[in-house]
Every structure is written in structure tokens, then in C-alpha cells.
Amino acid sequence: MDTKTPAIDAHRSAAWRERLAWHRARLDAPPPLIVEGKLTRMVGLTLEAVGCQAAIGERCLVIGPGGERVETEVVGFSGNKTFLMPTGEIRGLMPSSRVIPVRRAYDVAVGDALLGRVLDGGGRPLDGGGPLRTEATIPLSGRPLNPLARRPIREPLDVGVRAINALLTVGRGQRMGLFAGSGVGKSVLLGMMTRFTNADVIVVGLIGERGREVKEFIENILGAEGMARSVVVASPADHTPMMRLHGAMLATSIAEYFRDQGKQVLLLMDSLTRFAQAQREIALAIGEPPATKGYPPSVFAKLPQLVERAGNSDETGGSITAFYTVLAEGDDQQDPIADAARAILDGHVVLSRQLAEAGHYPAIDIEASISRVMTEVTDSAHQSSARRFKQLYSAYQQNRDLISIGAYSRGNDANIDQAIDYHPRLLDFLHQGMHQPVPLAESINELNMLIRAQ
């Protein structure tokens, strides 16, 4: 073991040096001539400038007549017009305000000093803990992994939730979605996995949610022990759409940095839907036509660009296991964002409002949920027990109305008879208190004992 460690460390260091060299090459390139422009129009949150030469994704400073400075990002252009989107509040700007290109895209300050800190979407501290003493910077947009440099998912991940461990087993490096309408308990389930999952580093992105939830999540869910190994990026609903977009990208970039250090990272993002809605606001503001239920095509292009940055790295041995909450508007599982997320994620956990209203927590709809890597990280005996559990549960659900009104006569179907006998035990198995972790091995053992007792 000791003889392999230097080689592994050298490999990790080489991969990290390669990333830094790639980024520094961008910074060391001779800057082009800066050509200032002037502000000509503002519609909604979109600023239009003329005479400004800047590339998509670059930063521009808009300076008002009183010296007010508004930081913006170039999001589009048309003819001699450049479209800018602010990352903060807009105050004091007037027609002909100066527009100065910064000639740099957004960077992320990274390092171990981020652990235990709370940042906004721009990477600025929100916790009053003083300035960040970071070690390096990396691009906000990241650099996607080569598909052939992704290590296959072969190792199960213990998330501490019995229903997921036993019936929807997650693999280290997997990308899972938590699908639910509002108020069904997805944030609570996310919090349970935050506390119970075994990971070196936890990165939490609170994107577009209620501002009061930030402090509640930190104090009630993470706690002091969890916060010590966590980085929280908060960009609530009252932030600009560009800042919300940056918040999700920032959380992912920080997770990438720790993965490149060989760490096992847990990335939790609440929510992927708010990220998509922020991109929709930006796209519609600059004139992109809506396509599917009001969502422009760029929204569906941005989703995989964000999600594909998670996963296992074959270069460093690190991993990012990601959980994204997806808000199904009106409990519609065919919502375009929910449908797109299902297609690009490695599995989904669907939460049922009917179960939540009946006091069943976590309100996981086992029939509608799936883990696409479960067969790769579990043995055949576990898979057989999980299949039998789902068969019994599904048989009862499909005949629930007949059973409830007494229209089903016992003896007509042996499978339904067994489902009726076992239904209370199946429900007990799926129930779990939010402060009661159930380890992976214990979850599998309880499942096997329940199925063998038939």
C-alpha cells in the first residue's frame, strides 16, 4: 500500500498541474485592446450597450454618472449591440453610462479555506468569517471530463436512508434527482442524506430557494459537525437570475476542485429547476424564442452542461456524487424540466404528495423511482430481494381500491394475498425518522429478512 501511494499522489499532482497550466495559459495571453462602450437601453434586467467589444461570458463594468459600479456579464449580441445581464442590483445607471470590458471570464477562488464557509453566487463570504485565504483559481464554467477518463461506478454509497439504500441503491459518482412538488419533503430528505452520507467533503448549493431556508439548513440540518466538512453556496430567490446561475456553477466548480484533490465529494443542489428558470429568464430577456412550455432551447442545453461535470475521475481517484432536487410544478412529472432531468440523470427518487399527506415519511414513491446503477453496485441476492419487495408493494397498490371496499376475495390470487399480509411490514420498512440513520449493511439485512419471512 505504501509503495503505491507516491505514484498515486504524483498522478493526482500531475492532473492538477495540468488544469492549472490550462487556466494560467488563458490568463497569461496578451489582453486585446479594451474598447469602451456606452449604455443605450435597459429593458427588464437586460442592458444594451454599443461600441463595446467583449466576448460571450466575459465581464463588463457599467459605471453610472455618480460613480456607481454594476458588474455584468455578456450574454448575447446583435449587430453592434451587446446584451449584458447584471450580477447584482442596478442603481444609479442612466443612458450613456460607461461600459468597460474587464476582458476576463468569471473565476472561482478554491482551497481548503472554503471548508466551513458560506458563500454567495459570486464567491463572496456571507458568514462574517473574514476574507477567504484560498490557494488557486479555476474557471467558473469548469472543464468537462473526457468520457474515457470517467471511472466506472462500481462502489455503493451509504446515504443512511433505508428505502434508498435497500431498494434504490446509489453508487459513488452517480447523479440522482429528487423529484417532487412543493412541500412534499424533498429538502428534509436532502438534509437526511447530508448528515448520514459518508463523504470527505460536502458542497451544498441552495439555488433560488427561500432566503430563510439558508440559515435553517446550516443550523438545523448540517449542524456544527457537518458544517466543518462542508461548503455552502447560497443564491436565494431574490438574487438576479445571473447570480442564481453562477451559484449553481460555483458549487459545481468547488466540488470539481476537491474531486481533483482525490476527495470523495457529495454535491447537493436545491434546486435544478431554479437553475433552469434562471436561464429561462435570461434567454427570454435577450429575445430567444420560447419552445417547450415557455422554456427556450438554451435551457435544455445548459442542464447537461452542468450535470455532466459531476461523476468519477479516473485521473485522481476522486468522485462527485450529486443529488439534484427537481421541482415538478403542480406535481406534474411530465413538466419539461423534470422530463429533461430524468433523461440526463443516472436515476430519480420521486416523492409522492399522497404519501406525504398520509404522514408517510420519507414520502418515496418506490414504484416511480429507479437507480440506473443499482445492478452495478449490488449482488444478485440483494437485487432479487428488492425486486420481490417491489412486486408485493405494486400488487397491493394496483388493487388498493378493491381491497379497501372489500371487493377482493382472498384466495383468488396468491400474490395479492401475500401483498395484503405483508403490506403493513412493507410500510414499516419504508418509514424512517429524519434523525435516525440506517446504514447500508443494516438496510440490506432488514430487506433480506423481510423477504425471507414470506
PDB file of N, CA and C in Angstrom, residues 42 61 93 103 139 144 150 152 170 212 254 275 298 307 329 339 352 359 381 390 415 433 439-440 450:
ATOM      1  N   MET A  42     -32.246  49.860 -21.433  1.00  0.00           N
ATOM      2  CA  MET A  42     -32.446  48.852 -20.393  1.00  0.00           C
ATOM      3  C   MET A  42     -33.893  48.391 -20.455  1.00  0.00           C
ATOM      4  N   LEU A  61     -17.924  46.169 -16.604  1.00  0.00           N
ATOM      5  CA  LEU A  61     -18.342  47.087 -15.556  1.00  0.00           C
ATOM      6  C   LEU A  61     -19.120  48.235 -16.188  1.00  0.00           C
ATOM      7  N   LEU A  93     -27.896  53.964 -12.727  1.00  0.00           N
ATOM      8  CA  LEU A  93     -27.465  53.963 -14.118  1.00  0.00           C
ATOM      9  C   LEU A  93     -28.362  54.859 -14.966  1.00  0.00           C
ATOM     10  N   ARG A 103     -12.355  41.950 -19.754  1.00  0.00           N
ATOM     11  CA  ARG A 103     -11.549  41.018 -20.536  1.00  0.00           C
ATOM     12  C   ARG A 103     -11.217  39.738 -19.791  1.00  0.00           C
ATOM     13  N   PRO A 139     -11.724  28.153 -13.562  1.00  0.00           N
ATOM     14  CA  PRO A 139     -12.840  28.773 -14.285  1.00  0.00           C
ATOM     15  C   PRO A 139     -14.189  28.398 -13.698  1.00  0.00           C
ATOM     16  N   PRO A 144     -15.212  20.012 -18.854  1.00  0.00           N
ATOM     17  CA  PRO A 144     -15.856  18.694 -18.775  1.00  0.00           C
ATOM     18  C   PRO A 144     -14.849  17.561 -18.830  1.00  0.00           C
ATOM     19  N   ARG A 150     -13.585   8.887 -17.274  1.00  0.00           N
ATOM     20  CA  ARG A 150     -14.536   8.681 -16.177  1.00  0.00           C
ATOM     21  C   ARG A 150     -14.398   7.258 -15.633  1.00  0.00           C
ATOM     22  N   PRO A 152     -15.653   3.970 -14.014  1.00  0.00           N
ATOM     23  CA  PRO A 152     -16.987   3.363 -13.894  1.00  0.00           C
ATOM     24  C   PRO A 152     -17.470   3.347 -12.448  1.00  0.00           C
ATOM     25  N   VAL A 170     -27.549   3.626  -4.377  1.00  0.00           N
ATOM     26  CA  VAL A 170     -26.795   4.660  -5.085  1.00  0.00           C
ATOM     27  C   VAL A 170     -25.326   4.250  -5.164  1.00  0.00           C
ATOM     28  N   ARG A 212     -34.904  32.391   4.001  1.00  0.00           N
ATOM     29  CA  ARG A 212     -34.890  31.919   5.391  1.00  0.00           C
ATOM     30  C   ARG A 212     -34.380  30.486   5.502  1.00  0.00           C
ATOM     31  N   ILE A 254     -16.485  24.198  -7.191  1.00  0.00           N
ATOM     32  CA  ILE A 254     -15.845  23.867  -5.911  1.00  0.00           C
ATOM     33  C   ILE A 254     -15.787  22.356  -5.730  1.00  0.00           C
ATOM     34  N   PHE A 275     -32.334  26.652 -11.272  1.00  0.00           N
ATOM     35  CA  PHE A 275     -31.249  26.925 -12.202  1.00  0.00           C
ATOM     36  C   PHE A 275     -31.804  27.076 -13.620  1.00  0.00           C
ATOM     37  N   SER A 298     -32.046  27.036 -25.122  1.00  0.00           N
ATOM     38  CA  SER A 298     -30.786  27.136 -24.375  1.00  0.00           C
ATOM     39  C   SER A 298     -30.893  26.537 -22.982  1.00  0.00           C
ATOM     40  N   VAL A 307     -24.804  19.216 -15.247  1.00  0.00           N
ATOM     41  CA  VAL A 307     -24.882  17.890 -14.617  1.00  0.00           C
ATOM     42  C   VAL A 307     -23.698  17.013 -15.002  1.00  0.00           C
ATOM     43  N   GLU A 329     -43.672  21.172 -11.154  1.00  0.00           N
ATOM     44  CA  GLU A 329     -44.713  22.178 -10.988  1.00  0.00           C
ATOM     45  C   GLU A 329     -46.089  21.525 -10.993  1.00  0.00           C
ATOM     46  N   ASP A 339     -38.821  16.227 -17.066  1.00  0.00           N
ATOM     47  CA  ASP A 339     -38.630  15.232 -18.118  1.00  0.00           C
ATOM     48  C   ASP A 339     -37.199  15.265 -18.642  1.00  0.00           C
ATOM     49  N   SER A 352     -44.033  11.408  -3.270  1.00  0.00           N
ATOM     50  CA  SER A 352     -45.466  11.421  -3.524  1.00  0.00           C
ATOM     51  C   SER A 352     -46.191  12.335  -2.537  1.00  0.00           C
ATOM     52  N   GLY A 359     -48.918  11.158   6.102  1.00  0.00           N
ATOM     53  CA  GLY A 359     -47.954  11.104   7.196  1.00  0.00           C
ATOM     54  C   GLY A 359     -46.861  10.081   6.997  1.00  0.00           C
ATOM     55  N   ALA A 381     -28.368 -11.512  -4.905  1.00  0.00           N
ATOM     56  CA  ALA A 381     -29.302 -11.775  -3.810  1.00  0.00           C
ATOM     57  C   ALA A 381     -30.025 -10.490  -3.390  1.00  0.00           C
ATOM     58  N   LYS A 390     -40.685  -4.896  -4.406  1.00  0.00           N
ATOM     59  CA  LYS A 390     -41.436  -4.023  -5.304  1.00  0.00           C
ATOM     60  C   LYS A 390     -42.650  -4.742  -5.893  1.00  0.00           C
ATOM     61  N   ASN A 415     -50.522 -14.018  -5.049  1.00  0.00           N
ATOM     62  CA  ASN A 415     -49.611 -12.880  -4.956  1.00  0.00           C
ATOM     63  C   ASN A 415     -50.268 -11.709  -4.245  1.00  0.00           C
ATOM     64  N   GLY A 433     -37.455   7.919  10.642  1.00  0.00           N
ATOM     65  CA  GLY A 433     -37.376   9.234  11.259  1.00  0.00           C
ATOM     66  C   GLY A 433     -36.234  10.039  10.672  1.00  0.00           C
ATOM     67  N   PRO A 439     -27.686   2.393   8.324  1.00  0.00           N
ATOM     68  CA  PRO A 439     -26.547   2.116   7.440  1.00  0.00           C
ATOM     69  C   PRO A 439     -26.911   1.165   6.303  1.00  0.00           C
ATOM     70  N   LEU A 440     -26.073   1.151   5.279  1.00  0.00           N
ATOM     71  CA  LEU A 440     -26.319   0.339   4.091  1.00  0.00           C
ATOM     72  C   LEU A 440     -26.423  -1.143   4.435  1.00  0.00           C
ATOM     73  N   LEU A 450     -36.927  -9.501   5.732  1.00  0.00           N
ATOM     74  CA  LEU A 450     -38.357  -9.292   5.442  1.00  0.00           C
ATOM     75  C   LEU A 450     -38.821 -10.186   4.312  1.00  0.00           C
TER      76      LEU A 450
END
